[in-house]
Steps between C-alpha positions, in 0.01 A plus 500: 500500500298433146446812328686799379777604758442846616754772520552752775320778260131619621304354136120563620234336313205725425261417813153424325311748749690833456616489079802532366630857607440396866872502684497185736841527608416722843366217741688609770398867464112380497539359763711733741195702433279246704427640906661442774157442637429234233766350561470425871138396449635247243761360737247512789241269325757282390619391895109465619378346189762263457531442906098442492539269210740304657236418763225446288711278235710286793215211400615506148870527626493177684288310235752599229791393714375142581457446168811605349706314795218156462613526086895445531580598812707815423548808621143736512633796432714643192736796474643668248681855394260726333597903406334747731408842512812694296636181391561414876527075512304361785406132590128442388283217710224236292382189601698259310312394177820292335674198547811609723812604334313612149653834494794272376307404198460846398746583280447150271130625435538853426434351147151421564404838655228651387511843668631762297781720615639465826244284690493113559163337396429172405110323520571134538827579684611093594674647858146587617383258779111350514495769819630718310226528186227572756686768692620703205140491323408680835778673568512371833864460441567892527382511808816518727596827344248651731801456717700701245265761514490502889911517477472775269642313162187528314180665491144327475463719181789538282659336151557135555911456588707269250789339529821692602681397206211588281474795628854608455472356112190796425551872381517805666155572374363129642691567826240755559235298645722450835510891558258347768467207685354173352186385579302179590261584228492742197323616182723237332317231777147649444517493120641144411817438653669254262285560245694878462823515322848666687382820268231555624527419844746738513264779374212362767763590767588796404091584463511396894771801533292739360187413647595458894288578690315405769160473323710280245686264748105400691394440127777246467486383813120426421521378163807224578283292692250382170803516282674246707163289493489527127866355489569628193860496399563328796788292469 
């Protein structure tokens, strides 16, 4: 991956909320600490929300299928292994937004990344279908991990899940932001998304830890839905 490579060592930046005498390194303490009670609630209102927005969103669904099949004629649906909660791989569903086999192409344009750290971002990526513009400006291509959440892979509200390799490549420290499960949406997804450098991101995540709460996951849930209208850092 571009960038520094990271050794096994916990190095913690100095998160821009707390100063520099602020120990970071005890994510999975924080949150240990969270209820029981919270907890349940959280996975609770991930199975109806996601089950009613299935429902609601089957329109869109079909829509976004047709097109991606009328385009080239290829498969709808995408797969791919992403790290889970404690580093724990799982198979992550989007509607297909490349051309079909472009996960091939990935290691000859790792040169043109323009993510820093361990993530993959690129604005005018050439794998990127007509289809596939419109449904990433939206987001509509996330979608299908409301059936990760319903499995129990992700959460609706949770850091965004990266690559498994990418994963792997990142520091004790960075590991941190899968002490829980990953999310369809995030501080990182309300603030920017592409726009926010790997350093950062990492710290937004690791915000999320310290702040779960109920209270805090309906404020995400609430503010995702102009974010994704805005678009920005969509891509």
């Amino acid at each position: 991956m571009q960038g520094s490579v990271m050794t096994d060592a916990i190095v913690q930046p100095i998160p821009k909320r707390m100063g520099a005498n602020y120990n970071r390194n005890h994510m999975r303490e924080v949150y240990q600490k969270k209820s029981a009670a919270y907890k349940w609630v959280k996975r609770a209102m991930d199975i109806s929300l996601s089950c009613a927005a299935l429902l609601v969103l089957s329109p869109v669904f079909l829509a976004t299928a047709a097109a991606i099949k009328l385009e080239d004629h290829g498969p709808v649906f995408f797969t791919q292994p992403r790290a889970g909660k404690d580093m724990k791989a799982f198979k992550i569903y989007k509607f297909r937004s490349m051309y079909v086999n472009a996960d091939a192409r990935i290691s000859e344009m790792m040169e043109q990344n323009e993510q820093t750290g361990h993530a993959f971002k690129i604005k005018n990526d050439p794998r990127i279908t007509k289809v596939g513009k419109v449904i990433r400006r939206f987001s509509i291509d996330e979608l299908p991990q409301l059936i990760n959440i319903i499995k129990g892979d992700m959460s609706i509200v949770g850091p965004r899940p990266i690559l498994t390799f990418q994963m792997e490549e990142c520091s004790q420290y960075e590991k941190q932001r899968l002490i829980v499960q990953p999310g369809l949406t995030c501080y990182w997804q309300i603030s920017g998304r592409a726009n926010i450098k790997w350093e950062e991101w990492v710290e937004l995540d690791l915000d999320y830890i310290e702040d779960m709460s109920l209270w805090t996951d309906i404020k995400m849930i609430a503010r995702t839905i102009p974010a994704v209208m805005d678009s920005d850092g969509a891509y």
